[in-house]
mmCIF file of C-alpha atoms in Angstrom:
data_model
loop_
_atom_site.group_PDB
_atom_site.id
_atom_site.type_symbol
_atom_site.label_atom_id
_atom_site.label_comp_id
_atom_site.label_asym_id
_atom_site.label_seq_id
_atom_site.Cartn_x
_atom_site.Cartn_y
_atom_site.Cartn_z
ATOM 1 C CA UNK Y 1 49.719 39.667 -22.740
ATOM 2 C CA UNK Y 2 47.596 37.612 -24.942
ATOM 3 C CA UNK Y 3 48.211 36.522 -27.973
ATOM 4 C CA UNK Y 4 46.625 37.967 -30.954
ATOM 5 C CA UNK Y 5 43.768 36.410 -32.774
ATOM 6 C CA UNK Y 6 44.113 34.991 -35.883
ATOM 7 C CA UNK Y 7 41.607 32.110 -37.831
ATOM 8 C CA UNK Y 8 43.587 28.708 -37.232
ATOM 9 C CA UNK Y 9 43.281 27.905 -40.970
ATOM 10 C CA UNK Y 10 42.053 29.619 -44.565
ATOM 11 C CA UNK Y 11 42.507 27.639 -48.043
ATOM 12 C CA UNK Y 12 41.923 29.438 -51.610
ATOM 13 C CA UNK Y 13 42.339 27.709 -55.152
ATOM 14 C CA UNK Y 14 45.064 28.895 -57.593
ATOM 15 C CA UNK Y 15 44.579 32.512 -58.683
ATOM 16 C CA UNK Y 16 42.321 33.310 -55.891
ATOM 17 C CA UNK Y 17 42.403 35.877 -53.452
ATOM 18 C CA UNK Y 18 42.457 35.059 -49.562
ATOM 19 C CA UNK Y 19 42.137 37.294 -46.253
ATOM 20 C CA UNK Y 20 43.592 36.613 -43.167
ATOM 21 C CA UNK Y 21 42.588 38.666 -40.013
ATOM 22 C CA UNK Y 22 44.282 39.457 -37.285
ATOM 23 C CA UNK Y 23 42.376 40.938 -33.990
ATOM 24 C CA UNK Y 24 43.786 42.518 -30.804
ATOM 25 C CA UNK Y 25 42.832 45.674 -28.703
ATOM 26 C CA UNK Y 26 43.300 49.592 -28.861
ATOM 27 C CA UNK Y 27 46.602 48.404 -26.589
ATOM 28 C CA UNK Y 28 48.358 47.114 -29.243
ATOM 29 C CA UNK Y 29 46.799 46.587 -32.684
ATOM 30 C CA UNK Y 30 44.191 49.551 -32.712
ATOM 31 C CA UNK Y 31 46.688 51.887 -30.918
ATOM 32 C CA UNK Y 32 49.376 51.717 -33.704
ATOM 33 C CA UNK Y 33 50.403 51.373 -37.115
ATOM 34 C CA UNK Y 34 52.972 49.151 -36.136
ATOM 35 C CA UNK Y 35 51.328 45.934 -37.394
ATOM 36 C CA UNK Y 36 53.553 43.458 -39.222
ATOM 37 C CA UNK Y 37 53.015 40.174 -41.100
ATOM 38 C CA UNK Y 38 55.738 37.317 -41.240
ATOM 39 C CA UNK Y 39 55.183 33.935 -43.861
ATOM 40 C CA UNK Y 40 56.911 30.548 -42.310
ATOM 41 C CA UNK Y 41 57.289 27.716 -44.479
ATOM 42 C CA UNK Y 42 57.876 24.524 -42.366
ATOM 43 C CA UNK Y 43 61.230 23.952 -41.094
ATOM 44 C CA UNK Y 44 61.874 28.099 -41.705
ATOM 45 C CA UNK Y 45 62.562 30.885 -40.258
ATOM 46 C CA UNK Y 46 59.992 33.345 -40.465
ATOM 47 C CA UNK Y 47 60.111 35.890 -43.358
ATOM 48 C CA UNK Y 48 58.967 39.152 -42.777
ATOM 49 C CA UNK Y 49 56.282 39.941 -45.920
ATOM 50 C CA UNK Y 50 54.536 43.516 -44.383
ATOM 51 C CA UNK Y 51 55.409 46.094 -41.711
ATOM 52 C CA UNK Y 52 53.536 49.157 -40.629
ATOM 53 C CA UNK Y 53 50.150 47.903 -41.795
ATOM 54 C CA UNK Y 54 51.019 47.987 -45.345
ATOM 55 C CA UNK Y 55 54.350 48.443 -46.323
ATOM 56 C CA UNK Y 56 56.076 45.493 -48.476
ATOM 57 C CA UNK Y 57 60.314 45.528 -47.828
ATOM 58 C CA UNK Y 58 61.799 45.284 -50.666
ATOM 59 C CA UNK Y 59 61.918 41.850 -52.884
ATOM 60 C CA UNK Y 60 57.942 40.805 -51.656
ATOM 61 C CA UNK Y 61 55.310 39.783 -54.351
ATOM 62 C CA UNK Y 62 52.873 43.010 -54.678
ATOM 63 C CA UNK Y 63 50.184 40.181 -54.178
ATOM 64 C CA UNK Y 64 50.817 40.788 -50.713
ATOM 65 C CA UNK Y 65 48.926 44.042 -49.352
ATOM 66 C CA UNK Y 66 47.810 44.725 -46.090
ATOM 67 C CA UNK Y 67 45.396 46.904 -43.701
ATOM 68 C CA UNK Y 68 43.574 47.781 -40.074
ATOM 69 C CA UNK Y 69 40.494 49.160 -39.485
ATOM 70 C CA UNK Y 70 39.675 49.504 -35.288
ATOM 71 C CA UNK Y 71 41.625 46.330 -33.438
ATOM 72 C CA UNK Y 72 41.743 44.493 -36.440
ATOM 73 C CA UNK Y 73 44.361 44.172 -39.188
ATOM 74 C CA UNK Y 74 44.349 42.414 -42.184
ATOM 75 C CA UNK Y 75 46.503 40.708 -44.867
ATOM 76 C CA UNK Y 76 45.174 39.823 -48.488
ATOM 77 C CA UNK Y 77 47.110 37.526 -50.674
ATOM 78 C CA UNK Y 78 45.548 38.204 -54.271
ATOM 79 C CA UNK Y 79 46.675 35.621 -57.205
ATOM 80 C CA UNK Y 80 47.143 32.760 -54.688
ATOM 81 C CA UNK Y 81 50.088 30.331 -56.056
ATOM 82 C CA UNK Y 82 51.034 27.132 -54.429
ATOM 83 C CA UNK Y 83 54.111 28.777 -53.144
ATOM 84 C CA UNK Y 84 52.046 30.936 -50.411
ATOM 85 C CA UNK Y 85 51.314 27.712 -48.920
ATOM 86 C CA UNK Y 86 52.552 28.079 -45.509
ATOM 87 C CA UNK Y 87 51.708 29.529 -41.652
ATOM 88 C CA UNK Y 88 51.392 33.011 -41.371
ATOM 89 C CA UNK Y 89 51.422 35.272 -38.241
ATOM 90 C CA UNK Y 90 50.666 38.729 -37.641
ATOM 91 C CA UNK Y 91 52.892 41.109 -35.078
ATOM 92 C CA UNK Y 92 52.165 44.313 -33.031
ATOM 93 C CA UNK Y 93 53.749 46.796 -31.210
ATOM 94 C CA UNK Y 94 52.165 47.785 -27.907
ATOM 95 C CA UNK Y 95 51.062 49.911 -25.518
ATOM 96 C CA UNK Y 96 53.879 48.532 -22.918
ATOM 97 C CA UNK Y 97 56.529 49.117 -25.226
ATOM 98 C CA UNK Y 98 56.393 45.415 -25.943
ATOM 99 C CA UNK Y 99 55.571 42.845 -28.877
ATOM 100 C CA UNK Y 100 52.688 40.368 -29.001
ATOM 101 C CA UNK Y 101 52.143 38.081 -32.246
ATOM 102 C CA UNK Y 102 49.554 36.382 -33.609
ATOM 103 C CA UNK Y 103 47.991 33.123 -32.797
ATOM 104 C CA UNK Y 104 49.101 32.083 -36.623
ATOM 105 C CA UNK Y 105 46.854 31.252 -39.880
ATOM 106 C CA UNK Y 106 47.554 28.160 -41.800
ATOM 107 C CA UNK Y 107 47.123 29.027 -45.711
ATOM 108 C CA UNK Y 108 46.116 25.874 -47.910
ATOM 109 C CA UNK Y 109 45.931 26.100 -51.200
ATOM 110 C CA UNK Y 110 43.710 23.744 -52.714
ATOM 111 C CA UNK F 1 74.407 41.111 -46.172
ATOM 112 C CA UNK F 2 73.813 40.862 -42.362
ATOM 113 C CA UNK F 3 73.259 37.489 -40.833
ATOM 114 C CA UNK F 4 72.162 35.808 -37.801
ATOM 115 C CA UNK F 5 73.311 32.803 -36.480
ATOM 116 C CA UNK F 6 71.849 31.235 -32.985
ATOM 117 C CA UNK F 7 74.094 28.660 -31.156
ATOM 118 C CA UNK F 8 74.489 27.185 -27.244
ATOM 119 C CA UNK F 9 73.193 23.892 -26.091
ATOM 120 C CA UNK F 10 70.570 21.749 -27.725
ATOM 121 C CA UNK F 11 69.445 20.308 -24.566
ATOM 122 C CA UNK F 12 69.228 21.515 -21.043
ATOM 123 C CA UNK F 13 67.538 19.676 -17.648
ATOM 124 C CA UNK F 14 64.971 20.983 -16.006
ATOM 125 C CA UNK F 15 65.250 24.036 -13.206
ATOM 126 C CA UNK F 16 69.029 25.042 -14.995
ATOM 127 C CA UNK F 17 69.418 27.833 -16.948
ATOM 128 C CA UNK F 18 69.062 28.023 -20.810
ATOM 129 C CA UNK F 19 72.283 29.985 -22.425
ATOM 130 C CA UNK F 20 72.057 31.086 -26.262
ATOM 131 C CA UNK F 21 74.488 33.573 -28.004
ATOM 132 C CA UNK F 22 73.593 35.463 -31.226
ATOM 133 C CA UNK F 23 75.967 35.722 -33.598
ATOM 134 C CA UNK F 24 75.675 39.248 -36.138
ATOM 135 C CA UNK F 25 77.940 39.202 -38.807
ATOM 136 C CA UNK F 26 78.357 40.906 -42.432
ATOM 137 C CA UNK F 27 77.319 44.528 -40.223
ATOM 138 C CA UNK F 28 77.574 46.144 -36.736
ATOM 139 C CA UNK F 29 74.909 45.337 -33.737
ATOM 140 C CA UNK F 30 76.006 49.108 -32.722
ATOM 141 C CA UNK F 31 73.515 50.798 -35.109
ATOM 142 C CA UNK F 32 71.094 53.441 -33.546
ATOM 143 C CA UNK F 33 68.698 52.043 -36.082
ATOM 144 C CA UNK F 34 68.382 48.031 -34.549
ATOM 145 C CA UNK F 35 67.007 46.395 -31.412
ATOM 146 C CA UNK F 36 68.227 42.865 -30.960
ATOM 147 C CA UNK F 37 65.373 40.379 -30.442
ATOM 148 C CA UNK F 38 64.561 36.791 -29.372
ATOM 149 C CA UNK F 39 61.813 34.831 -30.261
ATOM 150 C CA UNK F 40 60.898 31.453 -29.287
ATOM 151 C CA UNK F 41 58.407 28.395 -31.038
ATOM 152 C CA UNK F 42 57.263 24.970 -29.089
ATOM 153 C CA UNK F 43 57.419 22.362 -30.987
ATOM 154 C CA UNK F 44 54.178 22.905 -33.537
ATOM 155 C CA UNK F 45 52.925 26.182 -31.798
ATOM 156 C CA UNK F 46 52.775 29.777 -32.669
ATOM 157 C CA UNK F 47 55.735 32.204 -32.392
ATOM 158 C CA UNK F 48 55.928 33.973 -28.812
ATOM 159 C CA UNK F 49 58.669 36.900 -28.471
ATOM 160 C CA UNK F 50 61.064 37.298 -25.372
ATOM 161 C CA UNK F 51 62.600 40.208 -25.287
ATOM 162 C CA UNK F 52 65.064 42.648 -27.196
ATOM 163 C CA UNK F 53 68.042 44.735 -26.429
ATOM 164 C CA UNK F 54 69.122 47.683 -27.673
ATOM 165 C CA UNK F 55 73.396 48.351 -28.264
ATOM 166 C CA UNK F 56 73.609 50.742 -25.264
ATOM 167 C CA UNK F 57 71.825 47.473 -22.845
ATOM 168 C CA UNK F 58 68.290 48.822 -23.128
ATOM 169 C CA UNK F 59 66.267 46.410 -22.585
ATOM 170 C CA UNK F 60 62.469 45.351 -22.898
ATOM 171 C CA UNK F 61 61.067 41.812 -21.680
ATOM 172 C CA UNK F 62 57.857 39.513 -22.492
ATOM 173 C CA UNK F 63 55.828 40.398 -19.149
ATOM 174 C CA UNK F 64 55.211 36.835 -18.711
ATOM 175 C CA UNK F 65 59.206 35.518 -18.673
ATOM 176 C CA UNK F 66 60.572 38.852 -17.397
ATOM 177 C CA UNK F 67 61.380 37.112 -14.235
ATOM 178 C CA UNK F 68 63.067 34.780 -15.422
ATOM 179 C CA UNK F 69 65.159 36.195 -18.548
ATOM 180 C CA UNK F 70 68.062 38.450 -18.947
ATOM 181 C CA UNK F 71 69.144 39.403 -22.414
ATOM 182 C CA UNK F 72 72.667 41.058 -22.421
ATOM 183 C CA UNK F 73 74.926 42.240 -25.872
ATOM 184 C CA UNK F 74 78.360 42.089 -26.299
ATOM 185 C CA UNK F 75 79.721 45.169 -28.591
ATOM 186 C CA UNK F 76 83.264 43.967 -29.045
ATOM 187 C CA UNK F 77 81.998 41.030 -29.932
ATOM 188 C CA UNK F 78 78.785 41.465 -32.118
ATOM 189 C CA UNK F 79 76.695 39.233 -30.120
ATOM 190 C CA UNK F 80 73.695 39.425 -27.957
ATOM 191 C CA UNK F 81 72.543 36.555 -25.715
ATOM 192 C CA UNK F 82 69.704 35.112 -23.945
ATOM 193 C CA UNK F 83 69.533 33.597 -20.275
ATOM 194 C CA UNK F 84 66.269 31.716 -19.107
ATOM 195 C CA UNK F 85 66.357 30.387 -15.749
ATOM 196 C CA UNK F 86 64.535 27.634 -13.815
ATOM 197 C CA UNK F 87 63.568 26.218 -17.528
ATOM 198 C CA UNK F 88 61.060 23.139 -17.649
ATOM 199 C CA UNK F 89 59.730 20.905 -20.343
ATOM 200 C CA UNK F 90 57.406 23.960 -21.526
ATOM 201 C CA UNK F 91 60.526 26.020 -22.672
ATOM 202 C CA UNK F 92 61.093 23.775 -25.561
ATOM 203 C CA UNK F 93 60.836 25.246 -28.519
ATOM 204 C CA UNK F 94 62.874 26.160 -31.377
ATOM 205 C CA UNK F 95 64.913 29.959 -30.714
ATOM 206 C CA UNK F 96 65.307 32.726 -32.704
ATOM 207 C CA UNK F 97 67.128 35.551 -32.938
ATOM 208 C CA UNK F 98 65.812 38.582 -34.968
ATOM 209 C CA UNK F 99 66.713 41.971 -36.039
ATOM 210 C CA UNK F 100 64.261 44.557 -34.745
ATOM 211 C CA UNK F 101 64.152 47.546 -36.976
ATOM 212 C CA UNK F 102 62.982 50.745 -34.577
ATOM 213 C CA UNK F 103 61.146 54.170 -35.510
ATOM 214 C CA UNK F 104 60.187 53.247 -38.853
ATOM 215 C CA UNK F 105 59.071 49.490 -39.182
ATOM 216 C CA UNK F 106 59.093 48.250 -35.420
ATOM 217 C CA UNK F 107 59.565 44.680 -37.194
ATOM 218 C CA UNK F 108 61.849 42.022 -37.711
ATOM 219 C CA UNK F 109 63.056 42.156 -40.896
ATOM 220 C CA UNK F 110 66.306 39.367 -40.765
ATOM 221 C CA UNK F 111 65.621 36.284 -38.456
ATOM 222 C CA UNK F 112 68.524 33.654 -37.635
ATOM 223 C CA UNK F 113 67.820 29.479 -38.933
ATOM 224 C CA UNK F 114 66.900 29.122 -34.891
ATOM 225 C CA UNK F 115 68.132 26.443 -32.965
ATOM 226 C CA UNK F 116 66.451 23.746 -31.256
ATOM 227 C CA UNK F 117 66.224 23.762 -27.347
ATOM 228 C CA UNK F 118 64.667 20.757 -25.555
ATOM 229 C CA UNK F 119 64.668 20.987 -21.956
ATOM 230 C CA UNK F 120 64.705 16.934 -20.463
ATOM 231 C CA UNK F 121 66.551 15.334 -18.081
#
């Protein structure tokens, strides 16, 4: 299985608003709402920040939404603060009962 | 709260088998709710999952390591662990373990601080 695609970087200034995408197939991606969406600050563990498209767990910023439309999901980070500065990396469920994640976005902010 | 804690040797030689044990404390790995995952990072590379276990043994592998990795659990214990045979310098990475929530977020929601494997002679 191949790795999800994700841009390899995306910067914003304070306050902005930034998208990330996240592409895969009607296998995995465009075949479920299982799409998820974990932040990793160097040297961390990954944190999970959405899960089934759009759902935040409980203690994540609202500033963090997220979406699909066809193979491709999306996560929008709206009133960008320096602390979002890390890698982020998107997750599905798939067809083979597997998971496959993302390729990973690095998030600069200017 | 639940945690996760990874340990097993930091380094391992080339064609031997990589051992890991997850540790779950603070709640019970026997929840109908949980599948028990690994996930693996290379040095500076994106994050590539393994496989996960359910309590019962159920398993589910990554396609492209399934030959080569068993994942087992240990109920009495409240571990799971991971086996990777014939390991070269391209298993290096940094391990997790992770917390796979099933039937309503198919995520993982609590990772383990990893620990880092480097495969060398």
């Amino acid at each position: 299985q191949s790795a999800l695609t994700q841009p390899a970087s995306v910067s914003g200034s304070p306050g902005q608003s930034i998208t990330i995408s996240c592409t895969g197939t009607s296998s995995d991606v465009g075949g479920y709402n299982y799409v998820s969406w974990y932040q990793q600050h160097p040297g961390k563990a990954p944190k999970l920040m959405i899960y089934e498209v759009s759902n935040r767990p409980s203690g994540v910023s609202n500033r963090f939404s997220g979406s699909k439309s066809g193979n491709t999901a999306s996560l929008t980070i709206s009133g960008l603060q320096a602390e979002d500065e890390a890698d982020y990396y998107c997750s599905s469920y798939t067809s083979s009962s597997t998971f496959i994640f993302g390729t990973g976005t690095k998030v600069t902010v200017l | 709260q639940l945690q996760l804690q990874e340990s097993g040797p930091g380094l391992v030689k080339p064609s031997e088998t990589l051992s890991l044990t997850c540790t779950v404390s603070g709640g019970s790995i026997s929840s109908s709710s949980y599948y028990w995952g690994w996930i693996r990072q290379p040095p500076g590379k994106g994050l590539e999952w393994i496989g996960s276990i359910y309590y019962s043994g159920s398993t589910y592998y990554n396609p492209s390591l399934k030959s080569r990795v068993t994942i087992s659990v240990d109920t009495s214990k409240n571990q799971f662990s991971l086996k990777l045979s014939s390991v070269t310098a391209a298993d290096t990475a940094v391990y997790y373990c992770a917390r796979l929530v099933v039937v309503v977020m198919e995520a993982f929601d609590i990772w383990g601080q990893g620990t880092m494997v480097t495969v060398s002679s």
